[in-house]
XYZ file of C-alpha atoms in Angstrom:
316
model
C 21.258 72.326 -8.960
C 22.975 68.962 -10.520
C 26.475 68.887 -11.334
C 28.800 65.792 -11.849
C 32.205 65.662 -10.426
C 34.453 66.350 -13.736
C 36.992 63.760 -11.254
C 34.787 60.960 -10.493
C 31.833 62.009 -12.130
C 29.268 61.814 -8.499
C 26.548 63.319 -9.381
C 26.837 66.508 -6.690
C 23.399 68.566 -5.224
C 25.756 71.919 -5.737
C 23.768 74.831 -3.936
C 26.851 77.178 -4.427
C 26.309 80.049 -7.020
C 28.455 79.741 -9.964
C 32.221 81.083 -10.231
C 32.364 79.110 -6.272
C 34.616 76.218 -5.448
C 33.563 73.734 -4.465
C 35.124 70.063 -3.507
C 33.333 66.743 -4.014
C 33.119 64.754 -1.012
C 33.371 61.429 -2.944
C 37.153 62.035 -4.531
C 38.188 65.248 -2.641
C 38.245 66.776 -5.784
C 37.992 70.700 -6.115
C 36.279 72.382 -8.872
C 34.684 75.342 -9.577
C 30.567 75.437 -10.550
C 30.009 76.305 -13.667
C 27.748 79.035 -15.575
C 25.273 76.687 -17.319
C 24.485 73.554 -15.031
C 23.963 70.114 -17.283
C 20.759 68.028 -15.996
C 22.010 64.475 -15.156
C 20.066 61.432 -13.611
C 21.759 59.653 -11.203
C 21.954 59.595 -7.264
C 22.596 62.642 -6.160
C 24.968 63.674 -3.452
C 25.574 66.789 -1.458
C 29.249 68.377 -1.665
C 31.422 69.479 1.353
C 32.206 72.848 1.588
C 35.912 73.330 1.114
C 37.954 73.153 4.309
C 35.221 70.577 5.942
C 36.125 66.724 7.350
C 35.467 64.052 5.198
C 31.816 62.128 6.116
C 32.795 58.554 7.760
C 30.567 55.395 7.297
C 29.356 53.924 10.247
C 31.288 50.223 10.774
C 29.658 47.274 10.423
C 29.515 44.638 13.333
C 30.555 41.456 12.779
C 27.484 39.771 12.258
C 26.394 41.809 9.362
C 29.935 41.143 8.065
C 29.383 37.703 8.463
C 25.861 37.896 7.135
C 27.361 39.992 3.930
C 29.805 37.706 2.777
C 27.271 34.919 3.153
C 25.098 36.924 0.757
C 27.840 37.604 -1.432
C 28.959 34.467 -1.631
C 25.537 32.784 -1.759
C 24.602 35.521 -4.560
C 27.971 34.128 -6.560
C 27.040 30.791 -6.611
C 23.527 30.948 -7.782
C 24.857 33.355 -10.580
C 27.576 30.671 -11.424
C 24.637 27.796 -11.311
C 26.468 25.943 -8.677
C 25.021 24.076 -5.624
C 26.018 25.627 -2.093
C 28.479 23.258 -0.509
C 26.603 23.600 2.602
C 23.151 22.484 1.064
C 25.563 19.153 -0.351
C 26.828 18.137 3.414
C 22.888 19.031 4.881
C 21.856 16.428 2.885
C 24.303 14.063 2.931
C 23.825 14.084 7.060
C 20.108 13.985 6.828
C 19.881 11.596 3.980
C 22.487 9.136 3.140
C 24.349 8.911 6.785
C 20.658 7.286 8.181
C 20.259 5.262 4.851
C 24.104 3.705 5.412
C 23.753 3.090 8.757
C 19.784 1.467 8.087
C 22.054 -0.989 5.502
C 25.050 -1.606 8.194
C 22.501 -2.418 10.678
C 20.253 -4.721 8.632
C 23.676 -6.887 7.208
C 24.454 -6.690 11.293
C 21.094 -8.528 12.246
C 21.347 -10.890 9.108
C 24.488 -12.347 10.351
C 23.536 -12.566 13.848
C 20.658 -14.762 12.823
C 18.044 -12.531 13.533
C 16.793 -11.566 10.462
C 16.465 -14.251 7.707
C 16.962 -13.561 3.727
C 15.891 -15.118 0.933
C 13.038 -17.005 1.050
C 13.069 -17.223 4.680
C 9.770 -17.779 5.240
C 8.205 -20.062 2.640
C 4.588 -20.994 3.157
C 3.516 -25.082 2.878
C 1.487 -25.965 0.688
C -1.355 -27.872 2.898
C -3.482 -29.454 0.150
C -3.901 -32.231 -1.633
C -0.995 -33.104 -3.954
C -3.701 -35.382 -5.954
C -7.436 -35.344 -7.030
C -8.106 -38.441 -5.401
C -7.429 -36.565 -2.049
C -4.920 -39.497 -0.587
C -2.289 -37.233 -0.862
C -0.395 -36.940 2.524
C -1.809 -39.889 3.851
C 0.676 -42.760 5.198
C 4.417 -42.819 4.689
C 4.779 -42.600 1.038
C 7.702 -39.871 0.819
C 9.455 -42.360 -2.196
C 5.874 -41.801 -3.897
C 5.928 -38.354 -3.382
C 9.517 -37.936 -4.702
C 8.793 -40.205 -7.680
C 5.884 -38.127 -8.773
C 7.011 -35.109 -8.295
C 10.001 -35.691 -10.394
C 8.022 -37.028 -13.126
C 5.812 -33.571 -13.258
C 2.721 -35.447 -12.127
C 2.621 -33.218 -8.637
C 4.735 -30.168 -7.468
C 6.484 -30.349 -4.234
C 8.012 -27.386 -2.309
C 10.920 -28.540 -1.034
C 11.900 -25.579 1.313
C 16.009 -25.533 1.555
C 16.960 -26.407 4.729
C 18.914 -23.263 5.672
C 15.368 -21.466 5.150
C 12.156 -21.660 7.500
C 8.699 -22.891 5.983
C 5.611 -22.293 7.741
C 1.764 -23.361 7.713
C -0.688 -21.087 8.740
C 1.554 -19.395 11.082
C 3.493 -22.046 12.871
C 6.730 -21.911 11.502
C 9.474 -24.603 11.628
C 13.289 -24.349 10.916
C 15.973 -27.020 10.912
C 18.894 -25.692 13.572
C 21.494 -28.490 12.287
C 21.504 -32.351 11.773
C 23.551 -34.335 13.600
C 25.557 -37.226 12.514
C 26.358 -39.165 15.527
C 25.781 -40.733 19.168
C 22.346 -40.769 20.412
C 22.890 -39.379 24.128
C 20.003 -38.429 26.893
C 18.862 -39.035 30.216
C 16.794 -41.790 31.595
C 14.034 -41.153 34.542
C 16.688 -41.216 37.707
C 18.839 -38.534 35.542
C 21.232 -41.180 34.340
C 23.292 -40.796 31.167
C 22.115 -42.806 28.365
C 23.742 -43.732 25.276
C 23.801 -45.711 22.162
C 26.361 -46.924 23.025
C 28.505 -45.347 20.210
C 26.344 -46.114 17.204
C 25.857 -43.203 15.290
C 22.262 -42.161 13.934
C 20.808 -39.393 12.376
C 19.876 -36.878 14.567
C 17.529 -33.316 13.678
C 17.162 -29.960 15.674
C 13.882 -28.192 15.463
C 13.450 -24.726 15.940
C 9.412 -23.987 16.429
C 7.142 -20.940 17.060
C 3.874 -19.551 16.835
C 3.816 -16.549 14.339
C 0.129 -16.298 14.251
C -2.434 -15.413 16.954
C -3.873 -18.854 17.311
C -3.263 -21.275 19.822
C -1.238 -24.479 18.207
C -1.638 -28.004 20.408
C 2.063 -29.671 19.294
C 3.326 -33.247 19.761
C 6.373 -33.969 19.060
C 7.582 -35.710 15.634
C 10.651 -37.677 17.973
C 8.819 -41.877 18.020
C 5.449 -40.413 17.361
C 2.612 -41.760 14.700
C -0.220 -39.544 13.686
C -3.343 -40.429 12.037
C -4.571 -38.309 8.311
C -7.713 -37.670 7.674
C -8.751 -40.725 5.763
C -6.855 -42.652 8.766
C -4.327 -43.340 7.340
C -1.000 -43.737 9.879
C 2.150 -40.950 9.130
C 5.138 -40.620 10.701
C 8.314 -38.205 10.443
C 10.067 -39.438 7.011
C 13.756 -39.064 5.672
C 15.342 -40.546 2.614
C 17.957 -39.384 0.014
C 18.519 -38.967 -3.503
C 18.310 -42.533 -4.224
C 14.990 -42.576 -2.559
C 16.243 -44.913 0.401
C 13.582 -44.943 3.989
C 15.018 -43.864 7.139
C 12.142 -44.449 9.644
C 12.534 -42.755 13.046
C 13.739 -44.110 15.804
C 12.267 -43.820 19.370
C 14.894 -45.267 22.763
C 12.182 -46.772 25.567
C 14.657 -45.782 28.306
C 15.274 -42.373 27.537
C 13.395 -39.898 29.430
C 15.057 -36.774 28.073
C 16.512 -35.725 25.068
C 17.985 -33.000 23.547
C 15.603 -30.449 22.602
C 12.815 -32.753 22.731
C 9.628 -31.231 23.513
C 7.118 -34.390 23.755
C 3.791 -31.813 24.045
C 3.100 -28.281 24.113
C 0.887 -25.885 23.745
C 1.942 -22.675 21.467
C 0.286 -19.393 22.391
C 1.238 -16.437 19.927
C 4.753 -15.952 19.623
C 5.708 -18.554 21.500
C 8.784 -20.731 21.026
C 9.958 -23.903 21.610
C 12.722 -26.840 20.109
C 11.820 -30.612 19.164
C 14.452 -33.651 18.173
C 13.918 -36.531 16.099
C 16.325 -39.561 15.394
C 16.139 -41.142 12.458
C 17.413 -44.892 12.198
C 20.043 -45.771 9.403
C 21.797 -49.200 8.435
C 24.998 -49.707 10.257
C 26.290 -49.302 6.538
C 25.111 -46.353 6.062
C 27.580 -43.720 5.235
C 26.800 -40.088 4.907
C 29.419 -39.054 3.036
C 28.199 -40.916 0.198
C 24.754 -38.769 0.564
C 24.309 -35.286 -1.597
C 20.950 -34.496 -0.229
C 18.448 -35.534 2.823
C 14.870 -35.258 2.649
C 12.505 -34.768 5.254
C 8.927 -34.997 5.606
C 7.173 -33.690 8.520
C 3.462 -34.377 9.133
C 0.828 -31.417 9.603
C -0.853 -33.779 12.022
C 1.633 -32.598 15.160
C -0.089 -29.410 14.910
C -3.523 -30.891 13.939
C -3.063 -29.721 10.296
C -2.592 -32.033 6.965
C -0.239 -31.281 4.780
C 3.660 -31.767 5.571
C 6.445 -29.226 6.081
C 9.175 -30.793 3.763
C 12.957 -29.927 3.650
C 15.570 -30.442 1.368
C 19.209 -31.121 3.295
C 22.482 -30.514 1.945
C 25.249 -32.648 2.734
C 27.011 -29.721 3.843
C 24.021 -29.219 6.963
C 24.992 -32.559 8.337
C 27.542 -32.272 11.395
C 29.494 -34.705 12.560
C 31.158 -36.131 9.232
């Protein structure tokens, strides 16, 4: 029959007849059974006979200690609503550590050079700035400006720090120069201009599509539009003063010059161009350069144009 402990009320499987003592193996308690035996519902344990050892649990090992208080503790904090530290720093390490170091890296390669921002690669415009299709045809870069600042036409003027390119040969202005014109004639010799300073521009090229680009360099060059008309490399300023370029007979090298070459796909190259000025000129007095760069030296129309800052020319 079913008694419970009258100490700490374990529900006892007492087999003893009544008037017996008995002692509850839970509290040690002794009682005796009595006449009438009260149903209960509850688990149900056996009593020890008086006189016999206490049972002993068998200890736990250390990893189901460690795996209880885990489950304790992970049972607490879903009952309090809380979010397991450990979850917190699993997905801060598998999340946000690669995302910080994906920004670190990317602001790395930005100032390196290596990756451009912005609108790094702006695509010319090759058409027609006009209906009557003479557009791009001869040096007219003062007509150009005038119309463009009148609304007649839109010209991209790509900023100088940025790349443009057209149909995947792209062009970007390393620095300008404001100085001596200095090469290397055919026996190797220095050659100078003697001190007179001109306006000098660094090219960076390369082939960004997977067509092959024949390229002659803008440095002395004339090229002939469509219509035949004759175009040349053009820089003025915000006053709308001609610079033409400038070609030296005795130089047989030059900075950067690349006089031909033929671009495969991602191939890269440099190409110069000096651009005369008056002996008057002073650059200090200039805010912005602009220059116009046939589509002919890659046997396209169009120009790549570039708008200089003062603060792009070296040298002042």
């Amino acid at each position: 029959m079913h008694l419970k402990c009258p100490h700490c009320s374990t529900v006892l499987n007492v087999t003893s007849p009544a008037g017996t003592q008995v002692q509850c193996p839970t509290c040690q308690g002794m009682f005796v059974v009595p006449q009438a035996t009260p149903q209960v519902s509850a688990p149900v344990i056996t009593p020890r006979e008086p006189g016999s050892k206490p049972l002993r649990k068998k200890p736990q090992s250390k990893t189901e200690q460690a795996e209880g208080a885990e489950g304790a503790e992970g049972e607490e904090e879903l009952e309090s609503g809380g979010i397991p530290v450990d979850l917190i720093l699993k997905i801060a390490k598998v999340v946000v550590l690669p995302m910080f170091l994906a920004v670190v890296l990317f602001f790395v390669l930005v100032s390196m050079g290596i990756l451009e921002i912005g609108s790094g690669g702006d695509v010319v415009d090759d058409s027609p700035y006009v209906d009557d299709g003479v557009a791009n045809s001869g040096n007219q870069i003062q007509d150009v400006m005038e119309a463009a600042e009148k609304g007649d036409i839109y010209i991209n003027w790509v900023p100088a720090k940025n790349s443009a390119t057209m149909e995947g040969f792209k062009v970007k202005i390393n620095h300008i120069d404001w100085g001596e014109v200095r090469g290397r004639d055919e026996s190797g010799e220095l050659v100078t201009s003697n001190g007179r300073p001109y306006m000098n521009v660094y090219l960076e090229l390369s082939n960004r599509s997977d067509k092959t680009f024949d390229f002659k360099s803008w440095y002395g060059n004339q090229f002939n539009s469509q219509n035949g008309a004759i175009r040349t490399a053009q820089l003025s300023d915000d006053d709308k003063n001609m610079y033409y370029p400038l070609k030296f007979d005795d130089l047989a090298d030059l900075k950067w010059w690349t006089p031909s070459k033929t671009f495969k796909p991602a191939e890269e190259g440099t190409d110069a161009i000096v651009f005369d000025v008056p002996e008057d000129f002073d650059p200090n007095q200039v805010e912005n350069l602009y220059l116009d760069l046939p589509g002919e030296a890659i046997g396209k129309s169009g120009s790549y144009r570039f708008k200089i800052p003062k603060s792009m020319i070296q040298g002042l």
